[in-house]
């Protein structure tokens, strides 16, 4: 086993551990996790939980078909969130706080900063934040069921140094261990590339709908932000004994040596692009090599129906290489592409400055 150190960690606990039978909350696997959290806090470390399982926890209360509708799942979540918080709280003799989030909360910069400030205050007051996707109002996550990436966002906004993903598998293997008994555990991943993604299998258990791919996506986001990620088997109590002893009984994804800034993290990983801007070779070179703003003179094409303030991908030969916040709408950029700033007012009747995307609101991918 490799060794590691940490000071502030986000621990993601999956549905299969919260509700093993898929119908209600259980203490079967959570006691060992709770003991790890308590002993880590006694060592002066800080912990944030990202908990799946609200839909599964409320499944026994809400009448539903074999394949529940979105409305039925949202009703299950409304019931299950209460059960899930009660289930966690009974393990601790210190205060817990429920933090319900949606992906939209991360996409809006002011809300993103508010989340960061709230989590900081909770930790400063020795409160254990328990984060859950707000499944009662969020439709997209109920379709995707991806709390692995939510945990990555939480790790970034909490400025954690470690993400621990507790699953029902020991870590990342070179083949599917459920099919191939010769599969070998990969203890350390230094670089997440296409070959690592190819190792990701399909959905794991009947309860959760996320597979290894979303865990690698989460590790990828965290690595770029300077956060190490561990994938461990949360159903084995001895795993947490090893973690308390600074040993990793699973897979560690090594963080980047030059992590993104907080704003770059937000631009790259949480903003959803609503359009694309195609640029020429000169503009691409200026953005990459000199850190320049994107000027309309270097724009050759505009796709989408975005407005000023929306996120856009910046591409060359249809390949995205940057993302940023547009200062002009798609219609106005189409009108002023290829032009210099002195011509803007004559064409669209106003000017918001010479940049289409300012360098302060731009991140290279």
mmCIF file of C-alpha atoms in Angstrom:
data_model
loop_
_atom_site.group_PDB
_atom_site.id
_atom_site.type_symbol
_atom_site.label_atom_id
_atom_site.label_comp_id
_atom_site.label_asym_id
_atom_site.label_seq_id
_atom_site.Cartn_x
_atom_site.Cartn_y
_atom_site.Cartn_z
ATOM 1 C CA UNK A 1 0.000 0.000 0.000
ATOM 2 C CA UNK A 2 1.194 3.522 -0.796
ATOM 3 C CA UNK A 3 1.169 6.259 1.844
ATOM 4 C CA UNK A 4 -0.470 9.670 1.781
ATOM 5 C CA UNK A 5 -1.221 12.704 3.920
ATOM 6 C CA UNK A 6 -4.151 15.128 4.011
ATOM 7 C CA UNK A 7 -5.695 17.928 6.035
ATOM 8 C CA UNK A 8 -9.135 18.626 4.507
ATOM 9 C CA UNK A 9 -11.020 15.860 2.703
ATOM 10 C CA UNK A 10 -14.324 15.387 0.947
ATOM 11 C CA UNK A 11 -15.627 11.844 1.479
ATOM 12 C CA UNK A 12 -18.146 10.656 -1.098
ATOM 13 C CA UNK A 13 -20.349 7.793 0.061
ATOM 14 C CA UNK A 14 -22.372 5.973 -2.593
ATOM 15 C CA UNK A 15 -25.936 4.667 -2.590
ATOM 16 C CA UNK A 16 -24.799 1.042 -2.250
ATOM 17 C CA UNK A 17 -23.257 1.925 1.127
ATOM 18 C CA UNK A 18 -26.063 4.178 2.390
ATOM 19 C CA UNK A 19 -28.893 1.858 1.372
ATOM 20 C CA UNK A 20 -27.540 -1.628 0.587
ATOM 21 C CA UNK A 21 -30.993 -3.096 -0.056
ATOM 22 C CA UNK A 22 -32.045 -0.128 -2.180
ATOM 23 C CA UNK A 23 -35.061 0.680 -0.005
ATOM 24 C CA UNK A 24 -33.969 2.354 3.235
ATOM 25 C CA UNK A 25 -30.966 3.769 5.105
ATOM 26 C CA UNK A 26 -28.732 1.309 6.927
ATOM 27 C CA UNK A 27 -25.862 1.502 9.416
ATOM 28 C CA UNK A 28 -24.241 -1.638 7.986
ATOM 29 C CA UNK A 29 -21.315 0.125 6.285
ATOM 30 C CA UNK A 30 -21.516 3.613 7.762
ATOM 31 C CA UNK A 31 -20.241 2.849 11.260
ATOM 32 C CA UNK A 32 -16.648 2.336 10.071
ATOM 33 C CA UNK A 33 -16.835 5.487 7.922
ATOM 34 C CA UNK A 34 -18.221 7.495 10.845
ATOM 35 C CA UNK A 35 -15.438 6.253 13.137
ATOM 36 C CA UNK A 36 -12.861 7.300 10.534
ATOM 37 C CA UNK A 37 -14.420 10.774 10.347
ATOM 38 C CA UNK A 38 -14.532 11.153 14.134
ATOM 39 C CA UNK A 39 -10.938 10.033 14.660
ATOM 40 C CA UNK A 40 -9.728 12.206 11.776
ATOM 41 C CA UNK A 41 -11.405 15.256 13.331
ATOM 42 C CA UNK A 42 -9.760 14.426 16.667
ATOM 43 C CA UNK A 43 -6.425 14.623 14.815
ATOM 44 C CA UNK A 44 -7.280 18.182 13.770
ATOM 45 C CA UNK A 45 -8.361 17.322 10.230
ATOM 46 C CA UNK A 46 -11.488 18.621 8.482
ATOM 47 C CA UNK A 47 -14.071 16.510 6.676
ATOM 48 C CA UNK A 48 -17.000 17.172 4.339
ATOM 49 C CA UNK A 49 -19.355 14.322 3.418
ATOM 50 C CA UNK A 50 -21.006 14.056 0.000
ATOM 51 C CA UNK A 51 -23.754 11.518 0.469
ATOM 52 C CA UNK A 52 -25.759 9.686 -2.159
ATOM 53 C CA UNK A 53 -28.797 7.624 -1.281
ATOM 54 C CA UNK A 54 -31.699 10.000 -0.713
ATOM 55 C CA UNK A 55 -33.776 8.473 -3.515
ATOM 56 C CA UNK A 56 -32.976 4.929 -2.398
ATOM 57 C CA UNK A 57 -33.723 5.827 1.227
ATOM 58 C CA UNK A 58 -37.211 7.079 0.338
ATOM 59 C CA UNK A 59 -38.064 4.276 -2.052
ATOM 60 C CA UNK A 60 -39.986 2.219 0.523
ATOM 61 C CA UNK A 61 -42.286 5.130 1.405
ATOM 62 C CA UNK A 62 -43.398 6.337 -2.034
ATOM 63 C CA UNK A 63 -45.583 4.072 -4.182
ATOM 64 C CA UNK A 64 -43.940 3.660 -7.577
ATOM 65 C CA UNK A 65 -43.712 1.584 -10.720
ATOM 66 C CA UNK A 66 -40.822 -0.737 -11.560
ATOM 67 C CA UNK A 67 -39.151 2.221 -13.251
ATOM 68 C CA UNK A 68 -40.147 5.304 -11.209
ATOM 69 C CA UNK A 69 -40.975 8.562 -12.966
ATOM 70 C CA UNK A 70 -39.019 11.764 -12.304
ATOM 71 C CA UNK A 71 -41.819 13.021 -10.034
ATOM 72 C CA UNK A 72 -41.804 9.748 -8.061
ATOM 73 C CA UNK A 73 -38.016 9.927 -7.665
ATOM 74 C CA UNK A 74 -38.261 13.519 -6.491
ATOM 75 C CA UNK A 75 -40.858 12.509 -3.898
ATOM 76 C CA UNK A 76 -38.569 9.683 -2.771
ATOM 77 C CA UNK A 77 -35.731 12.210 -2.432
ATOM 78 C CA UNK A 78 -37.879 14.556 -0.331
ATOM 79 C CA UNK A 79 -38.532 11.735 2.146
ATOM 80 C CA UNK A 80 -35.093 10.174 1.856
ATOM 81 C CA UNK A 81 -33.109 13.355 2.537
ATOM 82 C CA UNK A 82 -34.597 13.499 6.049
ATOM 83 C CA UNK A 83 -33.858 9.821 6.657
ATOM 84 C CA UNK A 84 -30.349 10.156 5.309
ATOM 85 C CA UNK A 85 -29.512 13.103 7.599
ATOM 86 C CA UNK A 86 -30.976 11.312 10.617
ATOM 87 C CA UNK A 87 -28.948 8.238 9.706
ATOM 88 C CA UNK A 88 -25.681 10.212 9.605
ATOM 89 C CA UNK A 89 -26.381 12.397 12.645
ATOM 90 C CA UNK A 90 -26.838 9.472 15.024
ATOM 91 C CA UNK A 91 -23.177 8.497 14.578
ATOM 92 C CA UNK A 92 -21.748 11.808 15.793
ATOM 93 C CA UNK A 93 -21.726 13.824 19.016
ATOM 94 C CA UNK A 94 -20.929 17.064 17.160
ATOM 95 C CA UNK A 95 -23.269 19.161 14.971
ATOM 96 C CA UNK A 96 -23.963 18.285 11.337
ATOM 97 C CA UNK A 97 -25.282 20.595 8.625
ATOM 98 C CA UNK A 98 -27.216 19.629 5.511
ATOM 99 C CA UNK A 99 -26.029 21.394 2.368
ATOM 100 C CA UNK A 100 -28.356 20.797 -0.601
ATOM 101 C CA UNK A 101 -26.849 21.765 -3.933
ATOM 102 C CA UNK A 102 -27.567 21.573 -7.637
ATOM 103 C CA UNK A 103 -25.160 21.910 -10.525
ATOM 104 C CA UNK A 104 -26.696 25.347 -11.210
ATOM 105 C CA UNK A 105 -25.305 26.506 -7.854
ATOM 106 C CA UNK A 106 -21.800 25.838 -9.136
ATOM 107 C CA UNK A 107 -22.365 27.390 -12.560
ATOM 108 C CA UNK A 108 -23.291 30.817 -11.147
ATOM 109 C CA UNK A 109 -20.120 32.565 -9.942
ATOM 110 C CA UNK A 110 -21.759 34.498 -7.078
ATOM 111 C CA UNK A 111 -23.538 31.374 -5.794
ATOM 112 C CA UNK A 112 -20.280 29.431 -6.129
ATOM 113 C CA UNK A 113 -18.508 31.960 -3.907
ATOM 114 C CA UNK A 114 -21.412 31.897 -1.431
ATOM 115 C CA UNK A 115 -21.122 28.100 -1.145
ATOM 116 C CA UNK A 116 -17.382 28.451 -0.536
ATOM 117 C CA UNK A 117 -17.994 30.989 2.263
ATOM 118 C CA UNK A 118 -20.737 28.885 3.873
ATOM 119 C CA UNK A 119 -18.625 25.711 3.926
ATOM 120 C CA UNK A 120 -15.696 27.656 5.342
ATOM 121 C CA UNK A 121 -17.836 28.989 8.201
ATOM 122 C CA UNK A 122 -19.232 25.538 8.971
ATOM 123 C CA UNK A 123 -15.728 24.078 9.175
ATOM 124 C CA UNK A 124 -14.470 27.006 11.258
ATOM 125 C CA UNK A 125 -17.222 26.216 13.774
ATOM 126 C CA UNK A 126 -16.425 22.471 13.852
ATOM 127 C CA UNK A 127 -19.654 21.552 12.071
ATOM 128 C CA UNK A 128 -19.675 18.536 9.735
ATOM 129 C CA UNK A 129 -21.139 19.581 6.356
ATOM 130 C CA UNK A 130 -23.151 16.823 4.662
ATOM 131 C CA UNK A 131 -23.660 17.628 0.989
ATOM 132 C CA UNK A 132 -26.338 16.076 -1.155
ATOM 133 C CA UNK A 133 -27.664 16.849 -4.615
ATOM 134 C CA UNK A 134 -31.030 18.555 -4.244
ATOM 135 C CA UNK A 135 -32.851 15.704 -5.979
ATOM 136 C CA UNK A 136 -36.248 17.152 -5.040
ATOM 137 C CA UNK A 137 -35.824 20.012 -7.519
ATOM 138 C CA UNK A 138 -32.953 18.894 -9.770
ATOM 139 C CA UNK A 139 -34.035 16.870 -12.799
ATOM 140 C CA UNK A 140 -30.740 16.322 -14.592
ATOM 141 C CA UNK A 141 -28.989 14.478 -11.769
ATOM 142 C CA UNK A 142 -31.912 12.093 -11.429
ATOM 143 C CA UNK A 143 -31.374 11.151 -15.051
ATOM 144 C CA UNK A 144 -27.608 10.810 -14.665
ATOM 145 C CA UNK A 145 -27.255 9.915 -10.970
ATOM 146 C CA UNK A 146 -23.728 11.291 -10.851
ATOM 147 C CA UNK A 147 -22.662 12.299 -7.333
ATOM 148 C CA UNK A 148 -19.026 11.477 -8.120
ATOM 149 C CA UNK A 149 -18.674 14.691 -10.116
ATOM 150 C CA UNK A 150 -20.726 16.531 -7.491
ATOM 151 C CA UNK A 151 -18.122 15.404 -4.955
ATOM 152 C CA UNK A 152 -15.354 16.766 -7.197
ATOM 153 C CA UNK A 153 -17.133 20.132 -7.381
ATOM 154 C CA UNK A 154 -17.558 20.065 -3.592
ATOM 155 C CA UNK A 155 -13.843 19.337 -3.141
ATOM 156 C CA UNK A 156 -12.937 22.288 -5.341
ATOM 157 C CA UNK A 157 -15.356 24.742 -3.711
ATOM 158 C CA UNK A 158 -14.284 23.577 -0.218
ATOM 159 C CA UNK A 159 -10.608 23.970 -1.171
ATOM 160 C CA UNK A 160 -9.956 20.402 -0.021
ATOM 161 C CA UNK A 161 -6.650 18.672 -0.643
ATOM 162 C CA UNK A 162 -8.202 15.184 -0.906
ATOM 163 C CA UNK A 163 -11.296 13.498 -2.354
ATOM 164 C CA UNK A 164 -12.039 10.013 -1.008
ATOM 165 C CA UNK A 165 -14.598 8.119 -3.093
ATOM 166 C CA UNK A 166 -16.048 5.220 -1.114
ATOM 167 C CA UNK A 167 -17.445 2.639 -3.489
ATOM 168 C CA UNK A 168 -18.264 -1.070 -3.406
ATOM 169 C CA UNK A 169 -15.104 -1.928 -5.365
ATOM 170 C CA UNK A 170 -11.480 -1.831 -4.169
ATOM 171 C CA UNK A 171 -10.293 0.742 -6.702
ATOM 172 C CA UNK A 172 -9.348 0.988 -10.379
ATOM 173 C CA UNK A 173 -8.366 -2.311 -12.006
ATOM 174 C CA UNK A 174 -6.705 -3.130 -15.313
ATOM 175 C CA UNK A 175 -9.817 -5.209 -16.128
ATOM 176 C CA UNK A 176 -13.273 -5.721 -14.611
ATOM 177 C CA UNK A 177 -12.635 -7.818 -11.454
ATOM 178 C CA UNK A 178 -16.261 -8.994 -11.431
ATOM 179 C CA UNK A 179 -15.644 -10.736 -14.752
ATOM 180 C CA UNK A 180 -11.900 -11.367 -14.844
ATOM 181 C CA UNK A 181 -10.433 -13.002 -11.697
ATOM 182 C CA UNK A 182 -6.940 -12.130 -12.987
ATOM 183 C CA UNK A 183 -7.656 -8.393 -12.886
ATOM 184 C CA UNK A 184 -5.017 -6.414 -10.970
ATOM 185 C CA UNK A 185 -5.581 -3.347 -8.804
ATOM 186 C CA UNK A 186 -3.791 -0.204 -9.993
ATOM 187 C CA UNK A 187 -2.429 1.449 -6.808
ATOM 188 C CA UNK A 188 -1.328 4.781 -8.312
ATOM 189 C CA UNK A 189 -2.386 6.747 -11.401
ATOM 190 C CA UNK A 190 0.046 9.566 -12.212
ATOM 191 C CA UNK A 191 -1.672 10.812 -15.343
ATOM 192 C CA UNK A 192 -5.314 10.483 -16.412
ATOM 193 C CA UNK A 193 -5.397 9.987 -20.169
ATOM 194 C CA UNK A 194 -7.463 8.066 -22.705
ATOM 195 C CA UNK A 195 -6.034 4.728 -21.619
ATOM 196 C CA UNK A 196 -7.292 5.305 -18.061
ATOM 197 C CA UNK A 197 -10.766 6.183 -19.288
ATOM 198 C CA UNK A 198 -10.788 2.994 -21.361
ATOM 199 C CA UNK A 199 -10.494 1.007 -18.135
ATOM 200 C CA UNK A 200 -13.810 2.425 -16.898
ATOM 201 C CA UNK A 201 -16.616 -0.090 -16.903
ATOM 202 C CA UNK A 202 -20.383 0.457 -17.027
ATOM 203 C CA UNK A 203 -22.731 1.085 -14.122
ATOM 204 C CA UNK A 204 -21.831 -0.854 -10.996
ATOM 205 C CA UNK A 205 -24.645 -1.833 -8.667
ATOM 206 C CA UNK A 206 -28.408 -1.954 -8.967
ATOM 207 C CA UNK A 207 -28.760 0.895 -6.471
ATOM 208 C CA UNK A 208 -26.426 3.588 -7.766
ATOM 209 C CA UNK A 209 -26.326 4.462 -11.457
ATOM 210 C CA UNK A 210 -22.763 5.747 -11.579
ATOM 211 C CA UNK A 211 -19.871 3.562 -12.738
ATOM 212 C CA UNK A 212 -16.113 3.827 -12.708
ATOM 213 C CA UNK A 213 -16.119 6.384 -15.520
ATOM 214 C CA UNK A 214 -17.710 9.095 -13.386
ATOM 215 C CA UNK A 215 -15.169 8.374 -10.647
ATOM 216 C CA UNK A 216 -12.342 8.904 -13.138
ATOM 217 C CA UNK A 217 -14.020 12.099 -14.367
ATOM 218 C CA UNK A 218 -14.155 13.302 -10.767
ATOM 219 C CA UNK A 219 -10.491 12.382 -10.227
ATOM 220 C CA UNK A 220 -9.578 14.199 -13.447
ATOM 221 C CA UNK A 221 -11.263 17.425 -12.312
ATOM 222 C CA UNK A 222 -9.597 17.192 -8.924
ATOM 223 C CA UNK A 223 -6.149 16.400 -10.324
ATOM 224 C CA UNK A 224 -6.187 19.577 -12.430
ATOM 225 C CA UNK A 225 -7.141 21.504 -9.293
ATOM 226 C CA UNK A 226 -4.283 20.090 -7.206
ATOM 227 C CA UNK A 227 -6.501 17.659 -5.281
ATOM 228 C CA UNK A 228 -5.558 13.999 -4.836
ATOM 229 C CA UNK A 229 -8.336 11.429 -5.257
ATOM 230 C CA UNK A 230 -8.612 8.016 -3.610
ATOM 231 C CA UNK A 231 -11.018 5.284 -4.702
ATOM 232 C CA UNK A 232 -11.495 2.768 -1.895
ATOM 233 C CA UNK A 233 -13.926 0.027 -0.931
ATOM 234 C CA UNK A 234 -16.237 1.565 1.647
ATOM 235 C CA UNK A 235 -17.834 -1.769 2.496
ATOM 236 C CA UNK A 236 -14.637 -3.004 4.200
ATOM 237 C CA UNK A 237 -14.011 -1.704 7.710
ATOM 238 C CA UNK A 238 -10.277 -2.426 7.507
ATOM 239 C CA UNK A 239 -9.998 0.114 4.687
ATOM 240 C CA UNK A 240 -10.581 2.947 7.154
ATOM 241 C CA UNK A 241 -8.083 1.512 9.635
ATOM 242 C CA UNK A 242 -5.519 1.710 6.840
ATOM 243 C CA UNK A 243 -6.513 5.282 5.955
ATOM 244 C CA UNK A 244 -6.134 6.327 9.589
ATOM 245 C CA UNK A 245 -2.641 4.824 9.384
ATOM 246 C CA UNK A 246 -1.924 6.975 6.272
ATOM 247 C CA UNK A 247 -1.997 3.943 3.979
ATOM 248 C CA UNK A 248 -4.093 3.692 0.796
ATOM 249 C CA UNK A 249 -5.872 0.350 0.300
ATOM 250 C CA UNK A 250 -7.127 1.338 -3.136
ATOM 251 C CA UNK A 251 -6.185 3.626 -6.021
ATOM 252 C CA UNK A 252 -4.628 7.090 -5.653
ATOM 253 C CA UNK A 253 -4.839 9.626 -8.465
ATOM 254 C CA UNK A 254 -1.884 12.008 -8.172
ATOM 255 C CA UNK A 255 -2.717 15.738 -8.424
ATOM 256 C CA UNK A 256 -1.130 18.117 -10.921
ATOM 257 C CA UNK A 257 2.046 19.900 -9.838
ATOM 258 C CA UNK A 258 0.737 23.237 -11.162
ATOM 259 C CA UNK A 259 -2.949 23.310 -10.177
ATOM 260 C CA UNK A 260 -5.546 25.672 -11.627
ATOM 261 C CA UNK A 261 -6.528 28.791 -9.750
ATOM 262 C CA UNK A 262 -9.957 28.915 -8.101
ATOM 263 C CA UNK A 263 -11.417 30.928 -10.967
ATOM 264 C CA UNK A 264 -9.875 28.616 -13.576
ATOM 265 C CA UNK A 265 -11.467 25.668 -11.767
ATOM 266 C CA UNK A 266 -14.844 27.368 -11.940
ATOM 267 C CA UNK A 267 -14.476 28.320 -15.618
ATOM 268 C CA UNK A 268 -13.237 24.905 -16.760
ATOM 269 C CA UNK A 269 -15.264 22.494 -14.683
ATOM 270 C CA UNK A 270 -18.528 24.067 -13.565
ATOM 271 C CA UNK A 271 -19.595 26.461 -16.312
ATOM 272 C CA UNK A 272 -21.667 24.918 -19.112
ATOM 273 C CA UNK A 273 -20.820 26.352 -22.519
ATOM 274 C CA UNK A 274 -23.869 27.545 -24.452
ATOM 275 C CA UNK A 275 -22.039 28.321 -27.699
ATOM 276 C CA UNK A 276 -18.777 28.101 -29.616
ATOM 277 C CA UNK A 277 -16.423 30.655 -31.097
ATOM 278 C CA UNK A 278 -14.115 29.590 -33.922
ATOM 279 C CA UNK A 279 -10.839 31.522 -34.150
ATOM 280 C CA UNK A 280 -7.900 31.723 -36.532
ATOM 281 C CA UNK A 281 -4.381 30.451 -35.872
ATOM 282 C CA UNK A 282 -3.110 33.881 -34.820
ATOM 283 C CA UNK A 283 -5.792 34.273 -32.157
ATOM 284 C CA UNK A 284 -5.152 30.776 -30.818
ATOM 285 C CA UNK A 285 -1.430 31.502 -30.571
ATOM 286 C CA UNK A 286 -2.061 34.793 -28.739
ATOM 287 C CA UNK A 287 -4.356 33.149 -26.204
ATOM 288 C CA UNK A 288 -2.055 30.195 -25.504
ATOM 289 C CA UNK A 289 1.384 31.782 -25.681
ATOM 290 C CA UNK A 290 0.836 35.333 -24.381
ATOM 291 C CA UNK A 291 -2.309 35.022 -22.253
ATOM 292 C CA UNK A 292 -4.112 37.612 -24.354
ATOM 293 C CA UNK A 293 -7.820 38.380 -24.460
ATOM 294 C CA UNK A 294 -9.785 37.130 -27.439
ATOM 295 C CA UNK A 295 -10.463 39.974 -29.889
ATOM 296 C CA UNK A 296 -13.248 39.857 -32.506
ATOM 297 C CA UNK A 297 -10.678 40.432 -35.270
ATOM 298 C CA UNK A 298 -9.453 36.869 -34.693
ATOM 299 C CA UNK A 299 -12.926 35.298 -34.782
ATOM 300 C CA UNK A 300 -13.915 33.396 -37.933
ATOM 301 C CA UNK A 301 -17.210 31.823 -36.841
ATOM 302 C CA UNK A 302 -19.857 31.803 -34.103
ATOM 303 C CA UNK A 303 -22.226 28.957 -33.131
ATOM 304 C CA UNK A 304 -25.139 28.943 -30.702
ATOM 305 C CA UNK A 305 -27.621 31.502 -29.399
ATOM 306 C CA UNK A 306 -25.781 32.849 -26.359
ATOM 307 C CA UNK A 307 -26.007 36.250 -24.733
ATOM 308 C CA UNK A 308 -23.361 38.455 -23.124
ATOM 309 C CA UNK A 309 -22.267 36.815 -19.858
ATOM 310 C CA UNK A 310 -22.763 33.240 -21.088
ATOM 311 C CA UNK A 311 -19.941 30.694 -21.221
ATOM 312 C CA UNK A 312 -18.536 29.707 -24.611
ATOM 313 C CA UNK A 313 -15.978 27.265 -25.932
ATOM 314 C CA UNK A 314 -13.180 28.738 -28.017
ATOM 315 C CA UNK A 315 -12.100 26.481 -30.879
ATOM 316 C CA UNK A 316 -9.631 26.243 -33.734
ATOM 317 C CA UNK A 317 -10.483 23.842 -36.559
ATOM 318 C CA UNK A 318 -13.512 22.757 -34.474
ATOM 319 C CA UNK A 319 -11.277 21.602 -31.594
ATOM 320 C CA UNK A 320 -11.988 23.368 -28.256
ATOM 321 C CA UNK A 321 -8.858 24.695 -26.534
ATOM 322 C CA UNK A 322 -10.295 27.295 -24.130
ATOM 323 C CA UNK A 323 -13.474 28.316 -22.337
ATOM 324 C CA UNK A 324 -14.552 31.754 -21.221
ATOM 325 C CA UNK A 325 -17.325 34.266 -20.621
ATOM 326 C CA UNK A 326 -18.527 36.153 -23.704
ATOM 327 C CA UNK A 327 -18.788 39.936 -23.494
ATOM 328 C CA UNK A 328 -21.026 40.114 -26.568
ATOM 329 C CA UNK A 329 -24.014 38.065 -27.720
ATOM 330 C CA UNK A 330 -23.746 35.529 -30.526
ATOM 331 C CA UNK A 331 -25.640 37.848 -32.899
ATOM 332 C CA UNK A 332 -23.352 40.793 -32.160
ATOM 333 C CA UNK A 333 -20.178 38.693 -32.433
ATOM 334 C CA UNK A 334 -21.346 37.401 -35.791
ATOM 335 C CA UNK A 335 -21.708 41.016 -36.893
ATOM 336 C CA UNK A 336 -18.293 42.218 -35.641
ATOM 337 C CA UNK A 337 -16.153 39.101 -36.239
ATOM 338 C CA UNK A 338 -13.022 39.990 -38.155
ATOM 339 C CA UNK A 339 -13.336 43.679 -37.194
ATOM 340 C CA UNK A 340 -11.302 45.989 -34.968
ATOM 341 C CA UNK A 341 -12.846 47.771 -31.983
ATOM 342 C CA UNK A 342 -13.109 51.171 -33.709
ATOM 343 C CA UNK A 343 -15.699 49.646 -36.076
ATOM 344 C CA UNK A 344 -18.008 48.133 -33.410
ATOM 345 C CA UNK A 345 -20.289 51.138 -32.872
ATOM 346 C CA UNK A 346 -20.798 51.629 -36.592
ATOM 347 C CA UNK A 347 -21.918 47.998 -36.998
ATOM 348 C CA UNK A 348 -23.880 47.127 -33.813
ATOM 349 C CA UNK A 349 -24.442 50.603 -32.327
ATOM 350 C CA UNK A 350 -22.353 50.183 -29.150
ATOM 351 C CA UNK A 351 -19.072 48.877 -27.762
ATOM 352 C CA UNK A 352 -18.428 46.858 -24.598
ATOM 353 C CA UNK A 353 -14.701 47.077 -25.089
ATOM 354 C CA UNK A 354 -12.237 45.581 -27.519
ATOM 355 C CA UNK A 355 -12.371 42.007 -26.163
ATOM 356 C CA UNK A 356 -14.903 39.331 -27.090
ATOM 357 C CA UNK A 357 -13.669 37.268 -24.107
ATOM 358 C CA UNK A 358 -11.420 38.980 -21.569
ATOM 359 C CA UNK A 359 -8.336 37.098 -20.400
ATOM 360 C CA UNK A 360 -9.501 37.380 -16.770
ATOM 361 C CA UNK A 361 -12.596 35.344 -17.693
ATOM 362 C CA UNK A 362 -10.819 32.770 -19.853
ATOM 363 C CA UNK A 363 -9.230 29.397 -19.068
ATOM 364 C CA UNK A 364 -7.219 27.135 -21.344
ATOM 365 C CA UNK A 365 -8.446 23.537 -21.551
#
